[in-house]
mmCIF file of C-alpha atoms in Angstrom:
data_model
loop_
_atom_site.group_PDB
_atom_site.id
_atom_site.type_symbol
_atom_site.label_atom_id
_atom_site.label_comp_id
_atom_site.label_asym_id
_atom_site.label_seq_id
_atom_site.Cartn_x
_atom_site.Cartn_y
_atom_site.Cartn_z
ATOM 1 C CA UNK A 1 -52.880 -22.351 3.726
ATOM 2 C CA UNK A 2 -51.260 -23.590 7.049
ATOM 3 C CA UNK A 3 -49.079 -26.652 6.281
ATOM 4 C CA UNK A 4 -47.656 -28.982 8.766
ATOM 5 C CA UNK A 5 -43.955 -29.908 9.153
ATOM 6 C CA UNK A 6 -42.373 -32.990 10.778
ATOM 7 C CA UNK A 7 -38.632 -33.548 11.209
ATOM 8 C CA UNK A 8 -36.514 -36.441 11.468
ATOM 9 C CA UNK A 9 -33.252 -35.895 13.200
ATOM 10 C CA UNK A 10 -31.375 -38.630 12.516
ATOM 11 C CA UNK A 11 -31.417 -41.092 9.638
ATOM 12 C CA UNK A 12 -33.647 -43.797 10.970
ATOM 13 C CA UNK A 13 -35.424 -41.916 13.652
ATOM 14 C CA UNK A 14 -39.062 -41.266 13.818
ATOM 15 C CA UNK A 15 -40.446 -38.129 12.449
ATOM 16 C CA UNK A 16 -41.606 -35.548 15.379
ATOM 17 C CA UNK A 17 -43.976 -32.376 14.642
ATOM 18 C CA UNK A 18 -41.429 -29.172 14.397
ATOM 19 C CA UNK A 19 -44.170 -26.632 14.002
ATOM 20 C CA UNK A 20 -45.963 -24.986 11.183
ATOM 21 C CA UNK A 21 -45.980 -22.666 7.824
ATOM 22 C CA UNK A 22 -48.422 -20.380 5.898
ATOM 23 C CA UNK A 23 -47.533 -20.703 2.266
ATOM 24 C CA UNK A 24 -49.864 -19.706 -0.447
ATOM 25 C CA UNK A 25 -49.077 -23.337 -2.517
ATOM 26 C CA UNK A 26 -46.599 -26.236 -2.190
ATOM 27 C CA UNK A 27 -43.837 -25.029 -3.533
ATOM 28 C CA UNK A 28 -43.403 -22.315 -1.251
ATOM 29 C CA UNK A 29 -44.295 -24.276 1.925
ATOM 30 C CA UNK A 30 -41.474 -26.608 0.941
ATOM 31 C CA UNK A 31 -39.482 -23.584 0.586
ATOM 32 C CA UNK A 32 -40.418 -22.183 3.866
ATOM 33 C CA UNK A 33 -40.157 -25.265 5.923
ATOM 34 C CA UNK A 34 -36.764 -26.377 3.915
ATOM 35 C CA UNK A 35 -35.590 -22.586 5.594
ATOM 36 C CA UNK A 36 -37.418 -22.792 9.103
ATOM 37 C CA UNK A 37 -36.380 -26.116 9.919
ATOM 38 C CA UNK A 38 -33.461 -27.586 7.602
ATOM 39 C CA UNK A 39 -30.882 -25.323 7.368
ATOM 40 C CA UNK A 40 -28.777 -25.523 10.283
ATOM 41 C CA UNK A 41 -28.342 -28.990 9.765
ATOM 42 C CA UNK A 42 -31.334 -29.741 12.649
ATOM 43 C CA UNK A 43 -33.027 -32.122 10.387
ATOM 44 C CA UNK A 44 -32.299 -35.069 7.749
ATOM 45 C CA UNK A 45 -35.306 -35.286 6.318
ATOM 46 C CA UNK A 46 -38.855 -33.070 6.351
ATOM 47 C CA UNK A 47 -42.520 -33.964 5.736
ATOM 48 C CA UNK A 48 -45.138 -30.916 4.749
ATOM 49 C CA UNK A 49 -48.621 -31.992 4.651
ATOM 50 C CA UNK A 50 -51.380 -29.860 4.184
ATOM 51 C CA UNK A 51 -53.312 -29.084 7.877
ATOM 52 C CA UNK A 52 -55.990 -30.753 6.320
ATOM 53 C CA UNK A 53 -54.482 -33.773 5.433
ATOM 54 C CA UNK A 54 -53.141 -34.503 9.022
ATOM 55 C CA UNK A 55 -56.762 -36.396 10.825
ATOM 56 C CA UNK A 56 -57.011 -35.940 14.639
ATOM 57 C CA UNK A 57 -58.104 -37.847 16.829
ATOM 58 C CA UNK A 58 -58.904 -37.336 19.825
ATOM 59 C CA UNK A 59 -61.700 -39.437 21.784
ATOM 60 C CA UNK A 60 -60.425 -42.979 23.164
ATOM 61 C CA UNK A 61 -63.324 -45.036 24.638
ATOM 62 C CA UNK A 62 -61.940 -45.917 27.753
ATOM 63 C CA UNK A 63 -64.606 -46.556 30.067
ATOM 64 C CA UNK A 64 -63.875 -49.451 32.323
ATOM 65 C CA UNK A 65 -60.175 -48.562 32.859
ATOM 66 C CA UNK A 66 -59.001 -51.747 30.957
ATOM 67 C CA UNK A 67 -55.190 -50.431 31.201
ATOM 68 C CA UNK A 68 -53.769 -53.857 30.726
ATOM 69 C CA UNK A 69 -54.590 -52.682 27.448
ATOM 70 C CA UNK A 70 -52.376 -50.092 27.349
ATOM 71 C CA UNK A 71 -48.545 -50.150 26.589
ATOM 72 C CA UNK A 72 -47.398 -49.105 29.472
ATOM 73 C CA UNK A 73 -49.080 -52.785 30.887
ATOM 74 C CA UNK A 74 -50.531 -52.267 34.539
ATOM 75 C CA UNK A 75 -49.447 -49.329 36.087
ATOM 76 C CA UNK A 76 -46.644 -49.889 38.981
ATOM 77 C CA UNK A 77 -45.834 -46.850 40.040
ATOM 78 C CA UNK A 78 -48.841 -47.106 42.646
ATOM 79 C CA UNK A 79 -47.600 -50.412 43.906
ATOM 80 C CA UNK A 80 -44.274 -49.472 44.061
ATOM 81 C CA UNK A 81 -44.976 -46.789 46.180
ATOM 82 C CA UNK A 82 -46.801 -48.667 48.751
ATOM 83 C CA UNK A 83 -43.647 -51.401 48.911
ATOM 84 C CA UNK A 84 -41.371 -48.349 49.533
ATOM 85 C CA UNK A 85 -43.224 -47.258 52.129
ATOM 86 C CA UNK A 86 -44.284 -50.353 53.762
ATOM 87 C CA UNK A 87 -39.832 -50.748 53.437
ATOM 88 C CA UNK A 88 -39.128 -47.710 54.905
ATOM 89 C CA UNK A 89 -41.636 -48.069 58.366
ATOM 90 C CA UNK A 90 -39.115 -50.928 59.316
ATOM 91 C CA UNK A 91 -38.876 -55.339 59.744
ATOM 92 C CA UNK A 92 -42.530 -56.073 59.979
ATOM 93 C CA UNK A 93 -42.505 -54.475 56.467
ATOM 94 C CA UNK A 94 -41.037 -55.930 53.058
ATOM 95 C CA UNK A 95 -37.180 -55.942 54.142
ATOM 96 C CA UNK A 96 -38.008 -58.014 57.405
ATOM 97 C CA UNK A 97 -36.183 -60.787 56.120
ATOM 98 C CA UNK A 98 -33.088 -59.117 55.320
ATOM 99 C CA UNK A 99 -32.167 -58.315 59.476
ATOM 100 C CA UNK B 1 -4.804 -6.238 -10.255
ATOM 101 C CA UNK B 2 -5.284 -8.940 -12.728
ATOM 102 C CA UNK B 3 -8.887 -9.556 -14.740
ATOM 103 C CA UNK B 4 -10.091 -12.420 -12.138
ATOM 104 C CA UNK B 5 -9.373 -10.672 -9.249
ATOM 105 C CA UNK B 6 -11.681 -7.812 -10.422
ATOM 106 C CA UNK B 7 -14.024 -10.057 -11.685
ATOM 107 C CA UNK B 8 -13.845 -11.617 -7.947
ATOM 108 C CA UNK B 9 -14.342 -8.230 -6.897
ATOM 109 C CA UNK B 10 -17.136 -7.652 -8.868
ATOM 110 C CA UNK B 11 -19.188 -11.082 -7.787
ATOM 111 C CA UNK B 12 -18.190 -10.391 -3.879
ATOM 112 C CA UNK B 13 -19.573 -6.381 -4.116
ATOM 113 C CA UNK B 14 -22.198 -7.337 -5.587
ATOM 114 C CA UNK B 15 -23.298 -9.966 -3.331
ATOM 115 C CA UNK B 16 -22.223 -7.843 -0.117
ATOM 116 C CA UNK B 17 -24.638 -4.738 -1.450
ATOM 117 C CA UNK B 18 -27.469 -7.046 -2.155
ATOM 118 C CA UNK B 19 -27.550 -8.833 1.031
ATOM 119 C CA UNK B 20 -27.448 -5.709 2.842
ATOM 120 C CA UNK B 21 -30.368 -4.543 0.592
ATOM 121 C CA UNK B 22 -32.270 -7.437 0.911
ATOM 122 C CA UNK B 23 -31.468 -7.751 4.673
ATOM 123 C CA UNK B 24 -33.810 -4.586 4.803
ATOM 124 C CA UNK B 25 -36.814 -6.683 4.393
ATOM 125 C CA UNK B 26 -36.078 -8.473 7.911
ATOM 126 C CA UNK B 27 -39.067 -8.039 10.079
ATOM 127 C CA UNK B 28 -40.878 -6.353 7.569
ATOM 128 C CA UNK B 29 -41.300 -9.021 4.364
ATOM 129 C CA UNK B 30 -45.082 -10.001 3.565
ATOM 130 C CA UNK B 31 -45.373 -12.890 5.500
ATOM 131 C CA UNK B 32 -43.575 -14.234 8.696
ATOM 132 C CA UNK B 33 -42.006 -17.279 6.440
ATOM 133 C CA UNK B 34 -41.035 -14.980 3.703
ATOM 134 C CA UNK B 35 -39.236 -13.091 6.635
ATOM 135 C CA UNK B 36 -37.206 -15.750 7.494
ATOM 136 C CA UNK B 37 -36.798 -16.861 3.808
ATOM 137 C CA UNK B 38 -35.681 -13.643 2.549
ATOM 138 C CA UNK B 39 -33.561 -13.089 5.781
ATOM 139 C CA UNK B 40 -31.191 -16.359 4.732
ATOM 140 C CA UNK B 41 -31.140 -15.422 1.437
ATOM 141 C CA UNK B 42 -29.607 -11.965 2.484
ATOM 142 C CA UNK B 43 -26.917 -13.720 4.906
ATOM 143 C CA UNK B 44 -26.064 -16.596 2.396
ATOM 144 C CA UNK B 45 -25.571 -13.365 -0.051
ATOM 145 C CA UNK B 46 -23.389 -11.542 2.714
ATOM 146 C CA UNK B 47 -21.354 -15.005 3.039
ATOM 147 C CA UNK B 48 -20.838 -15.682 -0.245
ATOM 148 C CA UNK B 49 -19.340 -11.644 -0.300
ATOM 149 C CA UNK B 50 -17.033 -12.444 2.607
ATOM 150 C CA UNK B 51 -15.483 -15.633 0.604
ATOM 151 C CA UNK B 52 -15.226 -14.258 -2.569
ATOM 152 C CA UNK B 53 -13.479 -11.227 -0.284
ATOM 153 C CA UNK B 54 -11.227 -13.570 1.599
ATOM 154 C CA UNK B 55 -10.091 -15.347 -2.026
ATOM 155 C CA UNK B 56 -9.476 -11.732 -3.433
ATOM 156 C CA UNK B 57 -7.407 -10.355 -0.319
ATOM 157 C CA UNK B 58 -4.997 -13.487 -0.677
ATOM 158 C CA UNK B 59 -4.269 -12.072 -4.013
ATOM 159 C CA UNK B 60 -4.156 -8.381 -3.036
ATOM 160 C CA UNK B 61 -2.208 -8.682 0.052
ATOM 161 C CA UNK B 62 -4.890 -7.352 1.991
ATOM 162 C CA UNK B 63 -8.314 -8.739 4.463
ATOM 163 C CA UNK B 64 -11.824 -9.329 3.335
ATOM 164 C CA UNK B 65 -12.552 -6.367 6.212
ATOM 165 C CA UNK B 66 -10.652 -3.727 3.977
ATOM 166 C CA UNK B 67 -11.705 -4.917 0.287
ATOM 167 C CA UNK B 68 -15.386 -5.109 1.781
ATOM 168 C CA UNK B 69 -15.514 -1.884 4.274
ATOM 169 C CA UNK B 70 -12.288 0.236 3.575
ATOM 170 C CA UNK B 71 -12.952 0.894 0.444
ATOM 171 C CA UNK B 72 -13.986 4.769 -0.844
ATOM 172 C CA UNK B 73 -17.467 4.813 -2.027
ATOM 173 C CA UNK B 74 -15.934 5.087 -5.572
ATOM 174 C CA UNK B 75 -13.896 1.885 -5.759
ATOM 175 C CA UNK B 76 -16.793 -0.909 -5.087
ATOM 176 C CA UNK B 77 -17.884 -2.257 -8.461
ATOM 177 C CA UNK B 78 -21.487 -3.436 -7.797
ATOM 178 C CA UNK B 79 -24.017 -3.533 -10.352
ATOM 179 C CA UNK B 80 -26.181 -0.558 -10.419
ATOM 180 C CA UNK B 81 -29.222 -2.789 -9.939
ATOM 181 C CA UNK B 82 -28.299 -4.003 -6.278
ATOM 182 C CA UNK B 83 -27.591 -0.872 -5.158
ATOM 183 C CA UNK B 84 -30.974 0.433 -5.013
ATOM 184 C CA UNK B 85 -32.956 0.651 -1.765
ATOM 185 C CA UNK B 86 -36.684 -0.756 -2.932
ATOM 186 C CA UNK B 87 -38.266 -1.332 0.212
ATOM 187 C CA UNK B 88 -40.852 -1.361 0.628
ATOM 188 C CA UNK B 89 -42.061 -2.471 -2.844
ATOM 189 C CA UNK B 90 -42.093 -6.009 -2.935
ATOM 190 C CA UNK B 91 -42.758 -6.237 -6.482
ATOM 191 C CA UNK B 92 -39.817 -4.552 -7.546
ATOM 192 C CA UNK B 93 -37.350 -6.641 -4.800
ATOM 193 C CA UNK B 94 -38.625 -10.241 -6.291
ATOM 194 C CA UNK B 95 -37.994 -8.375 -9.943
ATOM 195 C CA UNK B 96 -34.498 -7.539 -8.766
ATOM 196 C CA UNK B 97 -34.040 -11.079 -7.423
ATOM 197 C CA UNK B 98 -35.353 -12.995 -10.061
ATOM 198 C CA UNK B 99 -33.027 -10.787 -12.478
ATOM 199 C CA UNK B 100 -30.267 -11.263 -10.304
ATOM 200 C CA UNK B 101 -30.235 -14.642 -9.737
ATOM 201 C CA UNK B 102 -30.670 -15.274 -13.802
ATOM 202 C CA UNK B 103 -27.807 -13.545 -14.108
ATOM 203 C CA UNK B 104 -25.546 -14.715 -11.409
ATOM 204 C CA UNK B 105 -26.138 -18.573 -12.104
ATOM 205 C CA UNK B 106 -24.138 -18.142 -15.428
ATOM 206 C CA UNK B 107 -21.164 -15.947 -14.319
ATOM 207 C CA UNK B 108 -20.899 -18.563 -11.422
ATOM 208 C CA UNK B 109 -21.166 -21.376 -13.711
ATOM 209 C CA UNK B 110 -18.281 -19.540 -15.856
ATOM 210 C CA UNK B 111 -16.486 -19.825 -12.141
ATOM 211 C CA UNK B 112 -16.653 -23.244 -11.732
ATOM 212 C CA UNK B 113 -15.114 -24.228 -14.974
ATOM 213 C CA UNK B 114 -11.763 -21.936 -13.789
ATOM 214 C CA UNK B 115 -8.904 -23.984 -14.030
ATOM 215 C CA UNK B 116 -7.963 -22.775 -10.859
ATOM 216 C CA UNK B 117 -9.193 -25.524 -8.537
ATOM 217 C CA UNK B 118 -10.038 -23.726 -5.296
ATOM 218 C CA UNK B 119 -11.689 -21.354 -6.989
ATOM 219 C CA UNK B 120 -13.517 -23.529 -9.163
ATOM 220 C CA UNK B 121 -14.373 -25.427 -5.621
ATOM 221 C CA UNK B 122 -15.558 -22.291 -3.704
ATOM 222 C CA UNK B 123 -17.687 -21.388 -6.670
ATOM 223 C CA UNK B 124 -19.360 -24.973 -6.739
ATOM 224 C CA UNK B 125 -20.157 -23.998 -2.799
ATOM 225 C CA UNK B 126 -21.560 -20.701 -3.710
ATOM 226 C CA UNK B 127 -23.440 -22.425 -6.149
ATOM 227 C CA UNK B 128 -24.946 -25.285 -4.440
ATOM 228 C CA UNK B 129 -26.660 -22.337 -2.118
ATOM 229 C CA UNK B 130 -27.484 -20.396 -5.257
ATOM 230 C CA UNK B 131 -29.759 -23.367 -6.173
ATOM 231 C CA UNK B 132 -32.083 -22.453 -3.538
ATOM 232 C CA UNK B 133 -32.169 -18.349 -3.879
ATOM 233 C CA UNK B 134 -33.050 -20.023 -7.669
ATOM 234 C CA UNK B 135 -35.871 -22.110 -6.664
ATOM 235 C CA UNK B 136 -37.087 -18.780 -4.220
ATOM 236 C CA UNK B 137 -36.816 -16.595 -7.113
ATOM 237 C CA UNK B 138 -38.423 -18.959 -9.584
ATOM 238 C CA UNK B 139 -41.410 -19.346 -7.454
ATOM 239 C CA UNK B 140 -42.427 -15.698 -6.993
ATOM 240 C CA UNK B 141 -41.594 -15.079 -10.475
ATOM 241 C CA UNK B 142 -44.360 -17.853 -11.502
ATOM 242 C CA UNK B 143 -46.823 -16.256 -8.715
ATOM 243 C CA UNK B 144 -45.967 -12.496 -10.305
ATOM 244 C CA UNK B 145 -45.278 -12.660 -13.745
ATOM 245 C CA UNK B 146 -48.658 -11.595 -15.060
ATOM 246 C CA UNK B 147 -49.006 -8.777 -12.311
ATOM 247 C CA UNK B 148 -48.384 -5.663 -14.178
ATOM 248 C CA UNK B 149 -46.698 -3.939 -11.305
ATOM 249 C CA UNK B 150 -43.636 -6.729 -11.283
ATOM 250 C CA UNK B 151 -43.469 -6.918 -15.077
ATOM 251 C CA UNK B 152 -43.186 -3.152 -14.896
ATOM 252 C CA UNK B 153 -40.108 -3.389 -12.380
ATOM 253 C CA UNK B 154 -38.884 -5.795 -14.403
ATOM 254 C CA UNK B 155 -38.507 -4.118 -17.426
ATOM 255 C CA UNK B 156 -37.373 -0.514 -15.769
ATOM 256 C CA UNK B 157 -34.613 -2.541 -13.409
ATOM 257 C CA UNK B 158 -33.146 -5.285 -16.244
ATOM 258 C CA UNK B 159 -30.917 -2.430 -17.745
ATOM 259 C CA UNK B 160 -29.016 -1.748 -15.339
ATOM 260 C CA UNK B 161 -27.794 -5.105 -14.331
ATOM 261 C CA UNK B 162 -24.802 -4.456 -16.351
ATOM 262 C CA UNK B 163 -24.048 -1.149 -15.817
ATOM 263 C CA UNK B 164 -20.948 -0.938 -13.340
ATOM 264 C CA UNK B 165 -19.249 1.890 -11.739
ATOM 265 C CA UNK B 166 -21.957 4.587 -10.975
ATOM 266 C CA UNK B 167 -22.968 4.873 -8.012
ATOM 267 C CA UNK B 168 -26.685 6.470 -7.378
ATOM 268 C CA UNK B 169 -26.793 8.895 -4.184
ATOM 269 C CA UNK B 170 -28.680 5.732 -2.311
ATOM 270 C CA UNK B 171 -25.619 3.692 -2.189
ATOM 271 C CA UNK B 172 -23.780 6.560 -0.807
ATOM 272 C CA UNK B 173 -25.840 6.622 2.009
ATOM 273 C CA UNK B 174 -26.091 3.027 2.348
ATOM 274 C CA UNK B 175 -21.596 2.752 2.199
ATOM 275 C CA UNK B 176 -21.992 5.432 5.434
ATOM 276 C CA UNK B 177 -24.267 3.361 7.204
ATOM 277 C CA UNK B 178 -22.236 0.026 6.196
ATOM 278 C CA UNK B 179 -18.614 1.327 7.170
ATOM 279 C CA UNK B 180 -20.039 3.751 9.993
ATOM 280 C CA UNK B 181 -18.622 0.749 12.403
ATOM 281 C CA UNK B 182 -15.641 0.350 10.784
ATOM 282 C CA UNK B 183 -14.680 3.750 10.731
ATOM 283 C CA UNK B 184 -15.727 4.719 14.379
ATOM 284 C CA UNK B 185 -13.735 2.187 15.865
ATOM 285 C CA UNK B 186 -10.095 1.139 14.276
ATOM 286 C CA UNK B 187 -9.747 -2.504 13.317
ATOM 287 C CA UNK B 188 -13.701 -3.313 13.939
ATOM 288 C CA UNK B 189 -13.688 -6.841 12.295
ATOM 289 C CA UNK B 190 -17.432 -8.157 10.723
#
């Protein structure tokens, strides 16, 4: 049985994937991840779930490009880009008011 | 040399020869995690050794380096169970654990209770590791203990758990390859 293993860092801090271990049962997997990824101190806290119990997903309908949507709200690298460069070619660009 | 110091002696010997024997397994235990498991387990033992050495040599005069490596063969007073080299039957090495471990839980509980405190403190250290080579040992031993091949290793190694000062011709050979650093080069520290 593969079983998962997620490790907080610091008290408070979200739980991250560390990796994996093959254990025949519980016990040992607890064992095994306690050894693999607590015992240098790395983590305050482990989860071990069972592969199976972990659900992926993995297809987002996304089909008109709403990314307002997203978090990351509308995307500004793109327009920040075009300001810089529009900057950079000289006074009939952004910074003509500053001469 | 006064009854605790030997018995110190005794505890740190044993736990030196049985990490070094259980240290054999690494890269070659049953499963990857077991590797790493059993690898710990063998350098917790080997650190609990050097501790109990250090307490010892304050009392002797001497360095953990000499009480663990300067030593002749004849002097260490391991148990005649750790001594012998059982790779690569894996039955017989959780037998020897889960024997070992029994048996070490209550002379280090007998440690904690000394009225000396640092020793009773350095045995609640050892201890609080112990837990976990506990909880390793319990497991295999409820995974094995209707396999006929571990119950047989358990029975043929559980006598000689408390037989002390023989030496069998494998723990000759493993003292050469222990001290071979030691001795080749003068003041080699571990």
């Amino acid at each position: 049985m593969i079983y998962e293993v997620f490790r907080q860092e610091r008290k408070g801090q979200a739980f991250a994937h560390a990796g994996s271990v093959e254990a025949p049962n519980e016990e040992f997997a607890e064992a095994y991840a306690r050894e693999q990824y607590g015992r240098r101190g790395e983590s305050t806290a482990l989860w071990v779930a069972p592969r199976d119990a972990v659900h992926e997903i993995d297809d987002f309908a996304d089909e008109l490009r709403k990314n307002y949507h997203r978090v990351d709200g509308y995307p500004l690298k793109e327009k920040l880009g075009k300001a810089r460069e529009l900057a950079a070619k000289g006074p009939r660009g952004l910074s003509a008011g500053a001469g | 040399m006064t009854d605790q110091v030997q018995k110190i002696l005794e505890i740190a010997d044993d736990e030196l020869i049985l990490g070094w024997r259980n240290s054999e397994w690494t890269g070659i235990a049953p499963l990857l995690e077991e590797d790493v498991a059993f690898s710990s387990i063998a350098q917790n033992e080997i650190g609990h050794a050097r501790a109990l050495y250090e307490r010892a040599a304050q009392e002797l005069g001497t360095t953990a380096d000499e009480l663990a490596f300067d030593r002749s063969p004849e002097e260490y007073r391991c148990s005649r169970l750790v001594q012998l080299r059982l790779v690569p039957d894996w039955a017989a090495t959780i037998a020897r654990h889960y024997l070992y471990e029994t048996a070490d839980e209550e002379r280090i509980g007998v440690l904690k209770q000394s009225e000396d405190a640092e020793l009773a403190g350095l045995a609640a250290k050892i201890d609080r590791e112990e837990a976990y080579h506990r909880m390793h040992a319990q497991m295999w031993f409820e995974r094995l203990h209707d396999e006929p091949r571990f119950k047989a290793a358990l029975d043929e190694l559980q006598p000689l758990l408390d037989v002390r000062g023989e030496h069998t011709p494998e723990f000759a050979t493993l003292w050469e390859e222990m001290t071979s650093v030691r001795r080749s080069l003068a003041g080699a520290t571990w």
